[in-house]
Amino acid sequence: MNDVLVRCDMSVSVDGFVCGLEARQPPFVDDRFHRVTGWQFGDETAQAMVAERLEQAGAYVLGRRMYDSAGEHWSVESPYRKDVFIVTHRAAEDIRLADGTVFHFATDGVPAAIAAAKQACEPGKKVHVSGGASVIQQALAADLIDELHLHVAPVLIGQGTRLFDNLPDRLTELEPDTVVQTPGMTHLSFRINHAQKG
């Protein structure tokens, strides 16, 4: 289980926001969120990046707000088709979809959800921590992320939800992996060096 890598993919603005102020209320998305995430429906390069991400995934971890924001869209099918662990304070029975997705409602926190996702992974696959920002912050704070993939939109949002708030006062070294430019986006990949903390 310990050799299962944990990957985080997140779309952000240049000033580090994942959404604007309006997304703090239901349905937890706004036009600024759509501005930074819309690249996924773009050209062939973007489509290939999304397909590669889905192919690598063995299980997912995401927050309750992200799950709730999808609403009825995920009641019949989801983009995941794997085990998905929803970090929440509200216990619920598993939800199984015909497409192979199983939503598990994890009430013991982010580290426990990631541990459960690792157990659910097929050999050679990765756990994908897909958001929202709070779940990613908690995973980073607990030093549980191995790969960080940032999809940067050339826009300043100004106010809203920042991806890198609420982190410990420590230096975390990132090892650059790849930089890919697609129309309107810059995609940055890093490995997190767990040995170098300060």
Short mmCIF file of C-alpha atoms in Angstrom, two decimals:
data_model
loop_
_atom_site.label_atom_id
_atom_site.label_comp_id
_atom_site.label_asym_id
_atom_site.label_seq_id
_atom_site.Cartn_x
_atom_site.Cartn_y
_atom_site.Cartn_z
CA MET A 1 0.00 0.00 0.00
CA ASN A 2 2.83 2.44 0.83
CA ASP A 3 4.20 2.25 -2.72
CA VAL A 4 0.95 3.64 -4.18
CA LEU A 5 1.63 7.19 -5.33
CA VAL A 6 -0.76 10.01 -4.50
CA ARG A 7 -1.30 12.56 -7.25
CA CYS A 8 -3.01 15.94 -7.03
CA ASP A 9 -4.34 17.74 -10.11
CA MET A 10 -5.74 21.23 -9.73
CA SER A 11 -6.58 24.11 -12.04
CA VAL A 12 -5.66 27.54 -10.70
CA SER A 13 -5.34 31.16 -11.70
CA VAL A 14 -1.92 32.82 -11.83
CA ASP A 15 -2.61 34.29 -8.38
CA GLY A 16 -3.39 30.85 -6.98
CA PHE A 17 -7.18 30.80 -6.79
CA VAL A 18 -9.35 27.82 -7.72
CA CYS A 19 -12.59 29.82 -7.76
CA GLY A 20 -14.07 33.19 -6.87
CA LEU A 21 -16.08 34.37 -3.89
CA GLU A 22 -19.43 33.28 -5.33
CA ALA A 23 -18.35 29.62 -5.20
CA ARG A 24 -18.40 29.67 -1.39
CA GLN A 25 -22.17 29.18 -1.55
CA PRO A 26 -24.14 26.37 -3.24
CA PRO A 27 -23.72 25.13 -5.90
CA PHE A 28 -20.03 25.84 -5.02
CA VAL A 29 -18.99 26.82 -8.55
CA ASP A 30 -18.90 30.17 -10.32
CA ASP A 31 -17.76 31.72 -13.60
CA ARG A 32 -14.20 32.03 -12.27
CA PHE A 33 -14.12 28.33 -11.43
CA HIS A 34 -15.27 27.56 -14.97
CA ARG A 35 -12.62 29.93 -16.34
CA VAL A 36 -9.75 27.99 -14.78
CA THR A 37 -11.18 24.49 -15.34
CA GLY A 38 -12.60 24.89 -18.84
CA TRP A 39 -9.31 23.85 -20.48
CA GLN A 40 -10.26 20.19 -19.97
CA PHE A 41 -12.77 20.47 -22.80
CA GLY A 42 -10.26 22.08 -25.17
CA ASP A 43 -7.96 20.86 -27.92
CA GLU A 44 -6.52 17.41 -28.58
CA THR A 45 -3.53 17.98 -26.29
CA ALA A 46 -5.81 18.87 -23.39
CA GLN A 47 -8.03 15.88 -24.11
CA ALA A 48 -4.97 13.60 -24.14
CA MET A 49 -3.83 14.99 -20.78
CA VAL A 50 -7.25 14.30 -19.26
CA ALA A 51 -7.30 10.78 -20.73
CA GLU A 52 -3.82 10.08 -19.33
CA ARG A 53 -4.91 11.28 -15.89
CA LEU A 54 -7.98 9.04 -15.93
CA GLU A 55 -5.90 6.07 -17.11
CA GLN A 56 -3.42 6.44 -14.23
CA ALA A 57 -6.09 6.67 -11.54
CA GLY A 58 -6.88 3.68 -9.36
CA ALA A 59 -9.05 5.54 -6.85
CA TYR A 60 -10.05 9.10 -6.03
CA VAL A 61 -10.38 11.31 -2.96
CA LEU A 62 -12.47 14.46 -3.01
CA GLY A 63 -14.38 16.72 -0.68
CA ARG A 64 -18.08 16.81 0.06
CA ARG A 65 -18.57 20.21 -1.57
CA MET A 66 -17.05 18.96 -4.81
CA TYR A 67 -19.35 15.96 -4.71
CA ASP A 68 -22.38 18.11 -3.92
CA SER A 69 -21.52 20.58 -6.70
CA ALA A 70 -21.99 17.81 -9.28
CA GLY A 71 -25.50 17.15 -7.97
CA GLU A 72 -27.64 15.03 -10.23
CA HIS A 73 -24.90 14.84 -12.87
CA TRP A 74 -23.24 12.06 -10.87
CA SER A 75 -26.43 10.23 -9.89
CA VAL A 76 -26.30 7.98 -12.98
CA GLU A 77 -22.70 8.18 -14.19
CA SER A 78 -19.49 9.94 -13.21
CA PRO A 79 -16.14 10.62 -14.89
CA TYR A 80 -14.41 8.36 -12.35
CA ARG A 81 -15.57 4.74 -12.85
CA LYS A 82 -13.50 3.73 -9.81
CA ASP A 83 -13.77 3.89 -6.02
CA VAL A 84 -14.24 7.50 -4.92
CA PHE A 85 -13.77 8.45 -1.27
CA ILE A 86 -15.76 11.55 -0.29
CA VAL A 87 -14.33 13.31 2.79
CA THR A 88 -17.33 14.37 4.85
CA HIS A 89 -18.71 14.77 8.36
CA ARG A 90 -22.00 13.12 7.29
CA ALA A 91 -21.99 9.34 7.21
CA ALA A 92 -23.92 7.69 4.38
CA GLU A 93 -24.23 4.34 2.66
CA ASP A 94 -22.06 3.66 -0.37
CA ILE A 95 -23.56 4.68 -3.70
CA ARG A 96 -22.85 2.32 -6.61
CA LEU A 97 -23.36 3.43 -10.19
CA ALA A 98 -23.76 1.19 -13.22
CA ASP A 99 -20.58 2.65 -14.77
CA GLY A 100 -18.42 1.12 -12.01
CA THR A 101 -18.15 4.19 -9.78
CA VAL A 102 -18.57 3.55 -6.06
CA PHE A 103 -18.89 6.59 -3.82
CA HIS A 104 -17.71 5.89 -0.27
CA PHE A 105 -18.41 8.52 2.40
CA ALA A 106 -15.27 8.78 4.54
CA THR A 107 -15.85 10.36 7.94
CA ASP A 108 -12.41 9.87 9.54
CA GLY A 109 -10.58 12.69 7.76
CA VAL A 110 -8.33 13.14 4.76
CA PRO A 111 -5.44 10.85 5.84
CA ALA A 112 -7.85 7.97 6.47
CA ALA A 113 -9.60 8.56 3.14
CA ILE A 114 -6.27 8.49 1.30
CA ALA A 115 -5.26 5.29 3.12
CA ALA A 116 -8.56 3.66 2.10
CA ALA A 117 -8.10 4.83 -1.49
CA LYS A 118 -4.63 3.26 -1.56
CA GLN A 119 -6.13 -0.04 -0.45
CA ALA A 120 -8.69 0.18 -3.27
CA CYS A 121 -6.09 0.85 -6.00
CA GLU A 122 -5.17 -1.74 -8.58
CA PRO A 123 -1.43 -2.46 -8.86
CA GLY A 124 0.40 0.23 -10.79
CA LYS A 125 -2.34 2.84 -10.36
CA LYS A 126 -2.32 6.07 -8.35
CA VAL A 127 -4.64 7.72 -5.88
CA HIS A 128 -5.88 11.01 -7.30
CA VAL A 129 -6.78 13.74 -4.83
CA SER A 130 -9.11 15.79 -6.99
CA GLY A 131 -10.18 18.62 -4.69
CA GLY A 132 -11.52 20.79 -3.44
CA ALA A 133 -8.91 23.13 -2.07
CA SER A 134 -9.48 22.22 1.59
CA VAL A 135 -8.92 18.50 0.97
CA ILE A 136 -5.73 19.22 -0.98
CA GLN A 137 -4.49 21.56 1.77
CA GLN A 138 -5.05 18.87 4.40
CA ALA A 139 -3.29 16.26 2.26
CA LEU A 140 -0.32 18.57 1.70
CA ALA A 141 -0.18 19.47 5.40
CA ALA A 142 -0.06 15.76 6.27
CA ASP A 143 2.71 15.23 3.66
CA LEU A 144 0.60 12.73 1.72
CA ILE A 145 0.95 14.12 -1.83
CA ASP A 146 3.71 12.68 -4.04
CA GLU A 147 2.94 14.45 -7.33
CA LEU A 148 1.52 17.94 -7.81
CA HIS A 149 0.06 18.87 -11.19
CA LEU A 150 -1.01 22.49 -11.62
CA HIS A 151 -2.98 23.68 -14.63
CA VAL A 152 -2.47 27.45 -14.65
CA ALA A 153 -4.89 29.77 -16.42
CA PRO A 154 -3.49 33.18 -17.49
CA VAL A 155 -5.94 35.14 -15.39
CA LEU A 156 -5.99 36.93 -12.02
CA ILE A 157 -9.06 36.17 -9.91
CA GLY A 158 -8.21 38.51 -7.03
CA GLN A 159 -10.45 37.04 -4.32
CA GLY A 160 -11.94 33.65 -3.62
CA THR A 161 -10.53 30.31 -2.50
CA ARG A 162 -6.75 29.95 -2.67
CA LEU A 163 -5.25 26.55 -3.26
CA PHE A 164 -2.24 27.00 -0.97
CA ASP A 165 -3.78 28.58 2.14
CA ASN A 166 -3.76 26.88 5.57
CA LEU A 167 -0.45 25.08 5.12
CA PRO A 168 2.19 24.49 7.82
CA ASP A 169 5.05 26.95 8.27
CA ARG A 170 7.66 24.79 6.55
CA LEU A 171 9.62 24.69 3.32
CA THR A 172 8.52 21.94 0.92
CA GLU A 173 10.90 21.30 -1.97
CA LEU A 174 9.31 20.52 -5.34
CA GLU A 175 11.21 18.71 -8.09
CA PRO A 176 10.13 20.04 -11.51
CA ASP A 177 8.99 17.29 -13.84
CA THR A 178 7.25 18.65 -16.95
CA VAL A 179 5.95 21.89 -18.43
CA VAL A 180 3.35 21.66 -21.19
CA GLN A 181 1.84 24.65 -22.97
CA THR A 182 -1.63 24.34 -24.48
CA PRO A 183 -3.77 27.15 -25.90
CA GLY A 184 -4.61 29.38 -22.96
CA MET A 185 -3.04 27.20 -20.24
CA THR A 186 0.33 26.22 -18.75
CA HIS A 187 0.54 22.75 -17.19
CA LEU A 188 3.21 22.28 -14.51
CA SER A 189 4.10 18.94 -12.93
CA PHE A 190 6.21 18.49 -9.81
CA ARG A 191 7.34 15.66 -7.59
CA ILE A 192 7.31 16.45 -3.88
CA ASN A 193 10.59 15.73 -2.13
CA HIS A 194 9.49 14.26 1.19
CA ALA A 195 13.09 14.03 2.41
CA GLN A 196 13.70 17.79 2.22
CA LYS A 197 11.52 19.57 4.73
CA GLY A 198 12.47 22.69 6.59
#
